[in-house]
JSON list of C-alpha atoms in Angstrom, two decimals:
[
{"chain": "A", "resi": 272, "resn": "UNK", "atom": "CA", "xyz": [-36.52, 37.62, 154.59]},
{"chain": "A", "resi": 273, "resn": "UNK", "atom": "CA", "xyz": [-33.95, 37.60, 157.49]},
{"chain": "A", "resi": 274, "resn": "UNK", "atom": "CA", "xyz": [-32.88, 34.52, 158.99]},
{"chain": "A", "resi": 275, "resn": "UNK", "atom": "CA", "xyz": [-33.92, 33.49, 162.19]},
{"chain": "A", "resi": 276, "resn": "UNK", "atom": "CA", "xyz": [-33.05, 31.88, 164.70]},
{"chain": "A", "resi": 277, "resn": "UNK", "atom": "CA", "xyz": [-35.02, 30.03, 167.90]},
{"chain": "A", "resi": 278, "resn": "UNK", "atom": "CA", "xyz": [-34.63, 27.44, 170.41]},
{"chain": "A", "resi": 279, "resn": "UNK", "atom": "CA", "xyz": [-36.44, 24.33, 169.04]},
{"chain": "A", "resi": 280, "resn": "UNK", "atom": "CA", "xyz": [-38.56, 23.47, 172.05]},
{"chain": "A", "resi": 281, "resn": "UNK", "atom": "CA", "xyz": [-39.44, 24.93, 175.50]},
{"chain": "A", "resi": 282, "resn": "UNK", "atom": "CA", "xyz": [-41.86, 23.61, 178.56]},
{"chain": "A", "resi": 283, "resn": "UNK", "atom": "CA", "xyz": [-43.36, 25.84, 181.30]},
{"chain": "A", "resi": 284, "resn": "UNK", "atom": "CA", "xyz": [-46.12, 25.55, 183.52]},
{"chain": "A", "resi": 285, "resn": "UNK", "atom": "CA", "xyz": [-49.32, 27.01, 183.85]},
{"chain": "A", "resi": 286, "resn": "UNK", "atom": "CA", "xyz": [-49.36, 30.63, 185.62]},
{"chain": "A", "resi": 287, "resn": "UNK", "atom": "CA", "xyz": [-45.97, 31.37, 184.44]},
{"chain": "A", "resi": 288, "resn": "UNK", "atom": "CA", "xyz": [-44.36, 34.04, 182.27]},
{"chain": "A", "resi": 289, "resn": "UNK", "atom": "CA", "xyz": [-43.08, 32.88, 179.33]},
{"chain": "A", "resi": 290, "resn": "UNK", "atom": "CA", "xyz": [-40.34, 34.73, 177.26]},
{"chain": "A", "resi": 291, "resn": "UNK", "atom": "CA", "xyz": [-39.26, 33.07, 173.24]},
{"chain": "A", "resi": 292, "resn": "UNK", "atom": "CA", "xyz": [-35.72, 34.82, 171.84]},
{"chain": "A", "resi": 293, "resn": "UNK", "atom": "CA", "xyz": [-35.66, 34.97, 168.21]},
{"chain": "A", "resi": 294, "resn": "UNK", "atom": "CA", "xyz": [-32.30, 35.98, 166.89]},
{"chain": "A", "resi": 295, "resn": "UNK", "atom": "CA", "xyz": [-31.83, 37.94, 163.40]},
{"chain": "A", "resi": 296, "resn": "UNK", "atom": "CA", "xyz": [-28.99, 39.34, 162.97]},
{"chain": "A", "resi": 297, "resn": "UNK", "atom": "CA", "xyz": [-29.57, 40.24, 159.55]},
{"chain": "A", "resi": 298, "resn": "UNK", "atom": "CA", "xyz": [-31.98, 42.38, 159.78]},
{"chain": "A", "resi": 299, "resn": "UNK", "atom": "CA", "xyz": [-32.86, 45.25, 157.10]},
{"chain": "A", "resi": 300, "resn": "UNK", "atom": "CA", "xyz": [-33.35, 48.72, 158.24]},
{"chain": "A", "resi": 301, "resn": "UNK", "atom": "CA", "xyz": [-37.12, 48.51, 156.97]},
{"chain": "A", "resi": 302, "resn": "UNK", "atom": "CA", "xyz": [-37.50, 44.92, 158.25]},
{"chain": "A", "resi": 303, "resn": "UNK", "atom": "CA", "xyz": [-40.72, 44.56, 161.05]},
{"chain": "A", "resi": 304, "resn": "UNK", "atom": "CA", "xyz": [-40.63, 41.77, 163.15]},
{"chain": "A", "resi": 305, "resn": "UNK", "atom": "CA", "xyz": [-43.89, 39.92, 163.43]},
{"chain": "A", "resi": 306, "resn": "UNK", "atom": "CA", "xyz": [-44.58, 36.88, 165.43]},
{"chain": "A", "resi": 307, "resn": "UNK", "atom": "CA", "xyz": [-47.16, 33.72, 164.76]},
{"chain": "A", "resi": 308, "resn": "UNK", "atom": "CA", "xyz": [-48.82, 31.07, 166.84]},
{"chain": "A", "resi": 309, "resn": "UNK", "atom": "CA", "xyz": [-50.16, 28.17, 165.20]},
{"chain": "A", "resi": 310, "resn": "UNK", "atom": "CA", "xyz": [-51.86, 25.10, 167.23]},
{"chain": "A", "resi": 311, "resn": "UNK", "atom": "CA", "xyz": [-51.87, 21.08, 165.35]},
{"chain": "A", "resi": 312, "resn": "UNK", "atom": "CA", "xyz": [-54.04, 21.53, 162.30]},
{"chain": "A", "resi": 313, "resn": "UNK", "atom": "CA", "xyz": [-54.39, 24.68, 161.96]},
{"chain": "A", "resi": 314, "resn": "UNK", "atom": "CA", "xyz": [-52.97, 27.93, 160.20]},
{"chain": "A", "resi": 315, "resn": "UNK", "atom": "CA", "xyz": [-50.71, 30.12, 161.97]},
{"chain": "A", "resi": 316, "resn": "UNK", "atom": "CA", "xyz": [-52.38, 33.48, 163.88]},
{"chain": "A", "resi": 317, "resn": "UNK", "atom": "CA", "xyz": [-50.86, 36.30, 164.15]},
{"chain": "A", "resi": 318, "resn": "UNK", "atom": "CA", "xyz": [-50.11, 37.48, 167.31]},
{"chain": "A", "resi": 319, "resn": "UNK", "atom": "CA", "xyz": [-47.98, 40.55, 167.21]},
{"chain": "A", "resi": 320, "resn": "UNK", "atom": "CA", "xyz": [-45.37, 42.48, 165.56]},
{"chain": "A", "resi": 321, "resn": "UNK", "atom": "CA", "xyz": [-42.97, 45.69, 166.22]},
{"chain": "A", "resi": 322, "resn": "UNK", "atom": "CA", "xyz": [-40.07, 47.21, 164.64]},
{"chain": "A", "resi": 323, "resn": "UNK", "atom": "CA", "xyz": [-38.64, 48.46, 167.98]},
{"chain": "A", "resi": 324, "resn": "UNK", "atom": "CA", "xyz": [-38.38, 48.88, 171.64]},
{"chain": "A", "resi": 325, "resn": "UNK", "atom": "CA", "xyz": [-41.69, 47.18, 172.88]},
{"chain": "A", "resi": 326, "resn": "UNK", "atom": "CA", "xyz": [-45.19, 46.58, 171.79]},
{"chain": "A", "resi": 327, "resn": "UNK", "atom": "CA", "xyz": [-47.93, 45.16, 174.08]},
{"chain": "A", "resi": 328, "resn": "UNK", "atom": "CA", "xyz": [-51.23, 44.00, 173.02]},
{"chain": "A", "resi": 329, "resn": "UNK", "atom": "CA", "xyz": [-53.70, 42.07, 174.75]},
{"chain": "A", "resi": 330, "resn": "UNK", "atom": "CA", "xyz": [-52.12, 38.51, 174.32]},
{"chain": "A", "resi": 331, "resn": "UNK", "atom": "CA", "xyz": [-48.43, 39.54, 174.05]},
{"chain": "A", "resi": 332, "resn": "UNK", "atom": "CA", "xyz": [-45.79, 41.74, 174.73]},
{"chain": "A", "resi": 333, "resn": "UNK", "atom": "CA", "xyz": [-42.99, 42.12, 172.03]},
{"chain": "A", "resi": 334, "resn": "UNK", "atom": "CA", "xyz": [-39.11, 43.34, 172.95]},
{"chain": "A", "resi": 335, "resn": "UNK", "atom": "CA", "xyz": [-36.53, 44.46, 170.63]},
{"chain": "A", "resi": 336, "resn": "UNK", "atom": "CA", "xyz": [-33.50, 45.77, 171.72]},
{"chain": "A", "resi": 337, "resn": "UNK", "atom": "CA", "xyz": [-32.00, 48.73, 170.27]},
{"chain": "A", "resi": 338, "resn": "UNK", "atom": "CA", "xyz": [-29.63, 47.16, 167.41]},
{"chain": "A", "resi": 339, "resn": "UNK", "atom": "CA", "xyz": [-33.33, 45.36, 167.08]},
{"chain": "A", "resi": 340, "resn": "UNK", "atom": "CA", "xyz": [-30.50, 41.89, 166.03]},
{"chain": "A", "resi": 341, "resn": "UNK", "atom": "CA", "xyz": [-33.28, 39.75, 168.20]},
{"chain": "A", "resi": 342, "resn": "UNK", "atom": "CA", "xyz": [-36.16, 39.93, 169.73]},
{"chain": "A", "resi": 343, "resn": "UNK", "atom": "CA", "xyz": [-38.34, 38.56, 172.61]},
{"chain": "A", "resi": 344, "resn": "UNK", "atom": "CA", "xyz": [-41.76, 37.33, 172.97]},
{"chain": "A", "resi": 345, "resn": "UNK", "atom": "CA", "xyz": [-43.50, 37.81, 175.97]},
{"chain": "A", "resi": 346, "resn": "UNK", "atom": "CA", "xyz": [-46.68, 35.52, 177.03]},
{"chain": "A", "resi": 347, "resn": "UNK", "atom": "CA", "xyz": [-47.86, 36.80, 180.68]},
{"chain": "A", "resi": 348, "resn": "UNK", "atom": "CA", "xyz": [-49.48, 34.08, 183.06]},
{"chain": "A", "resi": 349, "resn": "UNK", "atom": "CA", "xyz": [-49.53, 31.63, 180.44]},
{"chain": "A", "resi": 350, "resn": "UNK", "atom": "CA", "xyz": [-52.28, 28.20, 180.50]},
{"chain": "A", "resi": 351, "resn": "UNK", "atom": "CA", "xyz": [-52.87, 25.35, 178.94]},
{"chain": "A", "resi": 352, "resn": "UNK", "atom": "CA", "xyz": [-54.07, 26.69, 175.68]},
{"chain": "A", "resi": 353, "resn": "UNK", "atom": "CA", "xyz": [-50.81, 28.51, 174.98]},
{"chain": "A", "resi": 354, "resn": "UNK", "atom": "CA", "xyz": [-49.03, 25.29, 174.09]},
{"chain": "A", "resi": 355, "resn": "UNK", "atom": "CA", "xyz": [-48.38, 25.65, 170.62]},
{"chain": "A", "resi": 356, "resn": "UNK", "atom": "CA", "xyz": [-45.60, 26.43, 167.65]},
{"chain": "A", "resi": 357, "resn": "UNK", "atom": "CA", "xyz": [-44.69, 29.77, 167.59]},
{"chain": "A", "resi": 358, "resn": "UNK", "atom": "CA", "xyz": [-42.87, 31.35, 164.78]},
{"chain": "A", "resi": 359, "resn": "UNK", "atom": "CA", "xyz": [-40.68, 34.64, 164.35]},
{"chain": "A", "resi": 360, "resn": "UNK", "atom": "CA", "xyz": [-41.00, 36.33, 160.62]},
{"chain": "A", "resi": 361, "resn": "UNK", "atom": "CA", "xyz": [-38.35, 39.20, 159.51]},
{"chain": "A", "resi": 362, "resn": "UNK", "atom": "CA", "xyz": [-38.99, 41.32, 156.86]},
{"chain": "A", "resi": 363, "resn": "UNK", "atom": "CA", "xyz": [-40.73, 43.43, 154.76]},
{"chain": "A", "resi": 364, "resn": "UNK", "atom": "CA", "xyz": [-44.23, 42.32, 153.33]},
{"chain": "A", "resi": 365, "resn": "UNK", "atom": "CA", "xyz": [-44.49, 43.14, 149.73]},
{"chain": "A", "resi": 366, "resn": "UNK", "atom": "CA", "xyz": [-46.34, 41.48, 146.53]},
{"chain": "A", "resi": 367, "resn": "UNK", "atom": "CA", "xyz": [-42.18, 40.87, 145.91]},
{"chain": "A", "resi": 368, "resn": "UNK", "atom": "CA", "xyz": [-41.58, 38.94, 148.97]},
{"chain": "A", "resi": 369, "resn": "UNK", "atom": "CA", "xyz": [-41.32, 35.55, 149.62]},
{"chain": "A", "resi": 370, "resn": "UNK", "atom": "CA", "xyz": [-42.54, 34.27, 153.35]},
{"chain": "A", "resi": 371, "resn": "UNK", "atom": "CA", "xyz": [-40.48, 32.25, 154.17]},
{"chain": "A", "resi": 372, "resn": "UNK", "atom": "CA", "xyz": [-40.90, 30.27, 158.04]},
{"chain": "A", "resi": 373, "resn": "UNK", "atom": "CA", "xyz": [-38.56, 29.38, 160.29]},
{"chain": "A", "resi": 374, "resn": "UNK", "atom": "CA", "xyz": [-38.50, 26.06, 162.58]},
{"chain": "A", "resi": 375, "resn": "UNK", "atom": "CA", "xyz": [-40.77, 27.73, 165.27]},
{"chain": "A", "resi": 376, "resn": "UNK", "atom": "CA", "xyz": [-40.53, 27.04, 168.82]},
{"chain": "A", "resi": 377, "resn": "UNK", "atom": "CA", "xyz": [-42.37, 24.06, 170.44]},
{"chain": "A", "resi": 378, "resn": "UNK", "atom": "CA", "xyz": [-43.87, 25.57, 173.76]},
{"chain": "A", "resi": 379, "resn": "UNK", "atom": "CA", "xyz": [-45.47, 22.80, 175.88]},
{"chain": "A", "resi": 380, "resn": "UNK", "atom": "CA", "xyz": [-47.65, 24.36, 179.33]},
{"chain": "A", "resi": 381, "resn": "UNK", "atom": "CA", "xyz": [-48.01, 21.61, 182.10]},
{"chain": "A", "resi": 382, "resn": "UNK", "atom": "CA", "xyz": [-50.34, 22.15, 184.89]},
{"chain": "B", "resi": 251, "resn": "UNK", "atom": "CA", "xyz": [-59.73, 40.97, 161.57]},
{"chain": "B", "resi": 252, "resn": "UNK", "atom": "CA", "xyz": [-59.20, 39.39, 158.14]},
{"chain": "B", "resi": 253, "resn": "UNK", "atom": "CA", "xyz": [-60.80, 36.29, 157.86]},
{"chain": "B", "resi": 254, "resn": "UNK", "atom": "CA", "xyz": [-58.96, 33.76, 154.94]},
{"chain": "B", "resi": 255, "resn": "UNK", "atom": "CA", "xyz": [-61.53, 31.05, 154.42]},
{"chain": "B", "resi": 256, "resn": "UNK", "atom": "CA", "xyz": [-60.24, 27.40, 152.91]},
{"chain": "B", "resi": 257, "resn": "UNK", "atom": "CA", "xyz": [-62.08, 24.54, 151.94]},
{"chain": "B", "resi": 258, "resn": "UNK", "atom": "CA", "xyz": [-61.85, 21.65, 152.01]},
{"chain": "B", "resi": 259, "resn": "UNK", "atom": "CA", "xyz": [-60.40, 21.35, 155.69]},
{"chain": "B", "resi": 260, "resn": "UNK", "atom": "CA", "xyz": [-60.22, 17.54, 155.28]},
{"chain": "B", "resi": 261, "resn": "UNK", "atom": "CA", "xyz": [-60.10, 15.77, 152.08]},
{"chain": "B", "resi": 262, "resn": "UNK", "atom": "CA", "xyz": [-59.33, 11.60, 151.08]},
{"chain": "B", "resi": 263, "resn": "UNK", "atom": "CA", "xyz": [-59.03, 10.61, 147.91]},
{"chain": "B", "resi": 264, "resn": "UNK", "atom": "CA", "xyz": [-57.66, 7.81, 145.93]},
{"chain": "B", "resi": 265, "resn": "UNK", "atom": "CA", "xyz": [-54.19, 8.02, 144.34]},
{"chain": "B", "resi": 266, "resn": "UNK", "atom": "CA", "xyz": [-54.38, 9.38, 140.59]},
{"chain": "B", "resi": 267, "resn": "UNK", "atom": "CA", "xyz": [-57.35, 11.88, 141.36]},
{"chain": "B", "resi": 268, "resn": "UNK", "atom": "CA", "xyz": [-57.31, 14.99, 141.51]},
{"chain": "B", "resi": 269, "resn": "UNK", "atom": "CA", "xyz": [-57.97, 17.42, 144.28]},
{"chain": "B", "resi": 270, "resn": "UNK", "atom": "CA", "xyz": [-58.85, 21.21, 144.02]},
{"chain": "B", "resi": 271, "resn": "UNK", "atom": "CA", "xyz": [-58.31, 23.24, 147.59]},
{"chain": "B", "resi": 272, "resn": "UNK", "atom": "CA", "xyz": [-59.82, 26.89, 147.28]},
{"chain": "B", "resi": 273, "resn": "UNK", "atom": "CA", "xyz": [-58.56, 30.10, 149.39]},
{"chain": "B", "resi": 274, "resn": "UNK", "atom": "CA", "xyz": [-60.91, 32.87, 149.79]},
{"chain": "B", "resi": 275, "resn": "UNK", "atom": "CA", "xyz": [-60.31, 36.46, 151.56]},
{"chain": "B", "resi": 276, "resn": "UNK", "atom": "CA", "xyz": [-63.36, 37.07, 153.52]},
{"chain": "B", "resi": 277, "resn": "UNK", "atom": "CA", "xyz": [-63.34, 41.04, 153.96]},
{"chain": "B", "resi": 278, "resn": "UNK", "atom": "CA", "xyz": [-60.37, 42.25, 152.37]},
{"chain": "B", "resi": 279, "resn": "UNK", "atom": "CA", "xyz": [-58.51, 42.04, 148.60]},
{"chain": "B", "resi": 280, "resn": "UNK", "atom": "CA", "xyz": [-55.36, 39.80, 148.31]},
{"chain": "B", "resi": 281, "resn": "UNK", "atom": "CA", "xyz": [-52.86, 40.50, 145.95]},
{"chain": "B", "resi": 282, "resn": "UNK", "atom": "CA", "xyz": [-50.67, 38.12, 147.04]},
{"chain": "B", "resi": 283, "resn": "UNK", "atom": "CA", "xyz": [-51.93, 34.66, 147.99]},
{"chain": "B", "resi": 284, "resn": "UNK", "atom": "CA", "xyz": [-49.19, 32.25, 149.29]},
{"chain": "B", "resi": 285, "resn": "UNK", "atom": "CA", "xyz": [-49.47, 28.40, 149.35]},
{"chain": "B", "resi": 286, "resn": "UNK", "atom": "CA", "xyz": [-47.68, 26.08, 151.62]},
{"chain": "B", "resi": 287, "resn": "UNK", "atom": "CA", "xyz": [-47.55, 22.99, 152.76]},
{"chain": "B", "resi": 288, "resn": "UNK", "atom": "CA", "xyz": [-46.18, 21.26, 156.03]},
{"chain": "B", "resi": 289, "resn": "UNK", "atom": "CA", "xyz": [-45.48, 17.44, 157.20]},
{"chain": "B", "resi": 290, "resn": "UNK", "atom": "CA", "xyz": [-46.06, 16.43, 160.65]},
{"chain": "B", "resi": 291, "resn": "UNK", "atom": "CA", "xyz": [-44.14, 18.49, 163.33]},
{"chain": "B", "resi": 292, "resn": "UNK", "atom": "CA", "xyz": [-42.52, 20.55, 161.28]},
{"chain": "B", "resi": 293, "resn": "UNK", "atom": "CA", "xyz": [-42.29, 23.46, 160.00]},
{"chain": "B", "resi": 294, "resn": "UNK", "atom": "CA", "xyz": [-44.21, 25.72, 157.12]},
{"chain": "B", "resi": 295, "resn": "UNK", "atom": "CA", "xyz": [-42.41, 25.54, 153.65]},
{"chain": "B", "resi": 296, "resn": "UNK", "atom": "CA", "xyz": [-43.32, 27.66, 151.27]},
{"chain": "B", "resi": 297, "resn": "UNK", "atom": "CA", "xyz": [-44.87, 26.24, 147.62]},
{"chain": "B", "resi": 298, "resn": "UNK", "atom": "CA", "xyz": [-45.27, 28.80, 145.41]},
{"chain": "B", "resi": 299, "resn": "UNK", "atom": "CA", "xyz": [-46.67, 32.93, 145.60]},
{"chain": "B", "resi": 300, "resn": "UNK", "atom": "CA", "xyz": [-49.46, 33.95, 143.47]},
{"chain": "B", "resi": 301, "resn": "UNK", "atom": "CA", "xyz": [-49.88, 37.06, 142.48]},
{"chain": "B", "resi": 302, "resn": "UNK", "atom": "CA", "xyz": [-54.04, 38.20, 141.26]},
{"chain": "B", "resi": 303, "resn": "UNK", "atom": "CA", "xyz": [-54.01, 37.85, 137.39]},
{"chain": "B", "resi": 304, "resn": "UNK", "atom": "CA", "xyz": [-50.84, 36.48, 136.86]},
{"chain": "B", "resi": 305, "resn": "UNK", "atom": "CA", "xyz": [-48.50, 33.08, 136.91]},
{"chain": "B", "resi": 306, "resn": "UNK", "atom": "CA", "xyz": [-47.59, 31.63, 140.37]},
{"chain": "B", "resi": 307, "resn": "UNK", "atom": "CA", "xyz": [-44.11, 31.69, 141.10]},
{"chain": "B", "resi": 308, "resn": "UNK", "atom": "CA", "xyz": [-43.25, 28.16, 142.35]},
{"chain": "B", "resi": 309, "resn": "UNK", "atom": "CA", "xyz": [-40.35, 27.32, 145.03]},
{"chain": "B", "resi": 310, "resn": "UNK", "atom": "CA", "xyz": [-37.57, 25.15, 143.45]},
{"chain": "B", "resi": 311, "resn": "UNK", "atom": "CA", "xyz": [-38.49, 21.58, 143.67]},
{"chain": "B", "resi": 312, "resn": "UNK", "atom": "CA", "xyz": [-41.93, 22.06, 143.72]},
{"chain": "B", "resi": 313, "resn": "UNK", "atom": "CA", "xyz": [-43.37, 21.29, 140.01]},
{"chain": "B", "resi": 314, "resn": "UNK", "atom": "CA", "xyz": [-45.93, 23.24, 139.05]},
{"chain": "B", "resi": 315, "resn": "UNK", "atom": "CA", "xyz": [-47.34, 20.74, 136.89]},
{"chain": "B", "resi": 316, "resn": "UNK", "atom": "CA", "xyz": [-48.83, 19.11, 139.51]},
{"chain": "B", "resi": 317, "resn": "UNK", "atom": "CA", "xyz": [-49.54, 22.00, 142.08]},
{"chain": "B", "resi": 318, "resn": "UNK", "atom": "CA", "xyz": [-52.06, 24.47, 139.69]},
{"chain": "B", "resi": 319, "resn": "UNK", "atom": "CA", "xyz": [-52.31, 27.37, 141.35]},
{"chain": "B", "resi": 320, "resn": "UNK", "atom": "CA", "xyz": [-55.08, 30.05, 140.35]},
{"chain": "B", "resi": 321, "resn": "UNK", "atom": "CA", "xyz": [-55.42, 33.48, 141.10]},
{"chain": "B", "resi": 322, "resn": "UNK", "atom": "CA", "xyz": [-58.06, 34.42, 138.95]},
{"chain": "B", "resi": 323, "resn": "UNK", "atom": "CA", "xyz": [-59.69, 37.50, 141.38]},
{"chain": "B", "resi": 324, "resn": "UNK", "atom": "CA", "xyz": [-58.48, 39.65, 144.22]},
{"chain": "B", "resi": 325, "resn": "UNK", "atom": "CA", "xyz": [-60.63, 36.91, 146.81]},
{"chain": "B", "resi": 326, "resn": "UNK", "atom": "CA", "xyz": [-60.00, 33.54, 145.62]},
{"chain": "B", "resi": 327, "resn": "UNK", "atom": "CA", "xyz": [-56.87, 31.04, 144.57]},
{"chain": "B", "resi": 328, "resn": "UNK", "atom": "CA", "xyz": [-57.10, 27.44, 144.61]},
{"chain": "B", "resi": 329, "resn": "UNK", "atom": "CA", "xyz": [-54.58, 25.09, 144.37]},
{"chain": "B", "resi": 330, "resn": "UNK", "atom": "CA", "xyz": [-55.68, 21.98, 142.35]},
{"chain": "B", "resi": 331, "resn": "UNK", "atom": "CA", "xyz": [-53.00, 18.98, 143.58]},
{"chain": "B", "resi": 332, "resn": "UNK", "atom": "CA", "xyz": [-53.33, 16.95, 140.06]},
{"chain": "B", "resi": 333, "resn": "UNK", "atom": "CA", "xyz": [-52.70, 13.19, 140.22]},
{"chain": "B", "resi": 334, "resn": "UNK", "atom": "CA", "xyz": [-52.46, 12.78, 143.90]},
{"chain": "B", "resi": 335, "resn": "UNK", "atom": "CA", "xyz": [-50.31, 10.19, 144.66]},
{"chain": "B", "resi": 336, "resn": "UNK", "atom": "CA", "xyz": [-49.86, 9.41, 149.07]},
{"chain": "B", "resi": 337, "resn": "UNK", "atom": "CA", "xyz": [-46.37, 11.39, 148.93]},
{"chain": "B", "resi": 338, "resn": "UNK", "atom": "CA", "xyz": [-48.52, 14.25, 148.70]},
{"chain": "B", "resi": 339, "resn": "UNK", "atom": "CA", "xyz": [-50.49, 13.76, 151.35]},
{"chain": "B", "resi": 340, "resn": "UNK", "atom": "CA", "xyz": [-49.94, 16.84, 153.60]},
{"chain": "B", "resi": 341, "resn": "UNK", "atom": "CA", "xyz": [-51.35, 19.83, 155.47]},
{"chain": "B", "resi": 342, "resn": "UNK", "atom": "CA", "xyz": [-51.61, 22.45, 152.72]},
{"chain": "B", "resi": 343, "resn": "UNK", "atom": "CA", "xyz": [-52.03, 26.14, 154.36]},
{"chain": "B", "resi": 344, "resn": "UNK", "atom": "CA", "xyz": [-52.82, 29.49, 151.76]},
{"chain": "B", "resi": 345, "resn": "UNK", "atom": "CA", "xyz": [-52.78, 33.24, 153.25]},
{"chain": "B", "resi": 346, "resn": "UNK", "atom": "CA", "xyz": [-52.82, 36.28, 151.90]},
{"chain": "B", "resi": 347, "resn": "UNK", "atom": "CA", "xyz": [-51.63, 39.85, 151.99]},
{"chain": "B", "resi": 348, "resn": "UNK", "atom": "CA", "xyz": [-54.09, 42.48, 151.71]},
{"chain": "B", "resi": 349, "resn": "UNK", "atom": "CA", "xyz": [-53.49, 44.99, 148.75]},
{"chain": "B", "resi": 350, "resn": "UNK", "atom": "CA", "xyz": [-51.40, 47.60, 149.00]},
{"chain": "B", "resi": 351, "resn": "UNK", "atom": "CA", "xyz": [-48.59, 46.34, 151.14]},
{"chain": "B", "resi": 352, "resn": "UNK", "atom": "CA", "xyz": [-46.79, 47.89, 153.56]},
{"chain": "B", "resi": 353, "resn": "UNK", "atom": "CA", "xyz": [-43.66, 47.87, 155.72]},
{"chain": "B", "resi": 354, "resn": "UNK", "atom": "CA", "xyz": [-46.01, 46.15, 158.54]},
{"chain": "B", "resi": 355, "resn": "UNK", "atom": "CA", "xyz": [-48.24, 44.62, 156.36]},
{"chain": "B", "resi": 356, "resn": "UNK", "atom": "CA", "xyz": [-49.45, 40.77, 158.19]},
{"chain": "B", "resi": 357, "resn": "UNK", "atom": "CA", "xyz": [-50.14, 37.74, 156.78]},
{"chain": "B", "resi": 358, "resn": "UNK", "atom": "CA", "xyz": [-53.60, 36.15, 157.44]},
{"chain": "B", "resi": 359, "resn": "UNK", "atom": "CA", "xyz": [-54.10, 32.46, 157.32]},
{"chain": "B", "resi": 360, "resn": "UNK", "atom": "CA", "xyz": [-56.99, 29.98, 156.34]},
{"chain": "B", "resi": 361, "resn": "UNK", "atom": "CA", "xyz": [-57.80, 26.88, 158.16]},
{"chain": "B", "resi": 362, "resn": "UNK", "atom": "CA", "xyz": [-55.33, 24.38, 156.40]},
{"chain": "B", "resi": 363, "resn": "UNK", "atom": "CA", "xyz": [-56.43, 21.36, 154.59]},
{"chain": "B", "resi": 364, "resn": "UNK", "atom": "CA", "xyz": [-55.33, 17.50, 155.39]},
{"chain": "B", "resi": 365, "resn": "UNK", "atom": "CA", "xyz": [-54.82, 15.61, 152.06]},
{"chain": "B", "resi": 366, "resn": "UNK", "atom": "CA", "xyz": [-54.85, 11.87, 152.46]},
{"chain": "B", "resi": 367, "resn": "UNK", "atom": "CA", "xyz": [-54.26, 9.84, 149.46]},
{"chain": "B", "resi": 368, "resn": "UNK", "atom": "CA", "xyz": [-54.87, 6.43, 149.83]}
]
């Protein structure tokens, strides 16, 4: 999988729009982007994924710019409950590929 | 959507036992099962992939003597930790890939499990 890249931590508070860069410059032409929230103790959930311009589902919205070399995560009006690890996955899911996680971004939600 | 059950979600046991951890798809067939396991506040690193019906394929450094990893159907691997000693104690995380694959093909997770060997 393509290597990514994200800042380590972030903080916001409650109410606010929050928006998590992920950088892969590598990425294949068949690659998807996919991205995964995971709270203490607990598996990672998946939260959304794209391969370009924007996606929006009921918890997220996903950006990719056109050379699709990063992309953004976007949590509307976000609460307590948001503060978790987030992770960015690159690639192409097969029975061939290897999953291989990133160092995930630390968001922390004050009130 | 897909539901990956795992059991045990908490397990203690005494160092030189052994400890079996089993990773069931709910609704859906996994070909691919993948094991992992993660230390506090960090991040996931991958064990070993297991394909249904054939040999896991471990990550370097991890010996596969003493992760066993099973496959044996398209709904269930378990990963018995043999000889646990308290440097294994860890989160241990499985998910699978449904069959089929897919360019856009996600990755559902089970619970985790907390090994403490004492």
């Amino acid at each position: 999988l393509a290597k990514t890249t994200q800042p380590i931590s972030m903080d916001s508070y409650e109410g606010q729009e929050v928006n998590i860069t992920c950088s892969h410059n590598n990425i294949a032409t068949n690659d998807y982007i996919t991205w995964y929230q995971q709270f203490p103790s607990q598996g990672p959930r998946f939260i959304i994924q794209g391969y370009k311009t924007k996606v929006t589902n009921e918890v997220a919205s996903l950006f990719i710019p056109a050379d699709r070399k990063s992309s953004t995560l976007s949590l509307p009006r976000v609460s307590l409950s948001d503060t978790a690890v987030y992770y960015c996955l690159v690639g192409m899911y097969s029975s061939a590929s290897k999953i291989i996680f990133g160092s995930g971004t630390r968001l922390s939600i004050r009130p | 959507g897909a539901v990956v059950s795992q059991h045990p979600s908490r397990v203690i046991c005494k160092s030189g036992t052994s400890v079996k951890i089993e990773c069931r798809s709910l609704d859906f067939q996994a070909t691919t099962m993948f094991w992992y396991r993660q230390f506090p506040k960090q991040s996931l690193m991958l064990m070993a992939t297991s394909n249904e019906g054939s040999k896991a394929t471990y990550e370097q450094g991890v010996e596969k003597d003493k992760f066993l990893i099973n496959h044996a159907s398209l709904t269930l691997s378990t990963l018995t930790v043999t000889s646990a000693h308290p440097e294994d104690s860890s989160f241990y995380i499985c998910s699978a890939s449904s069959t089929g694959g897919g360019l856009n093909e996600k990755l559902f997770f089970g619970s985790g499990t907390q090994l403490s060997v004492l």
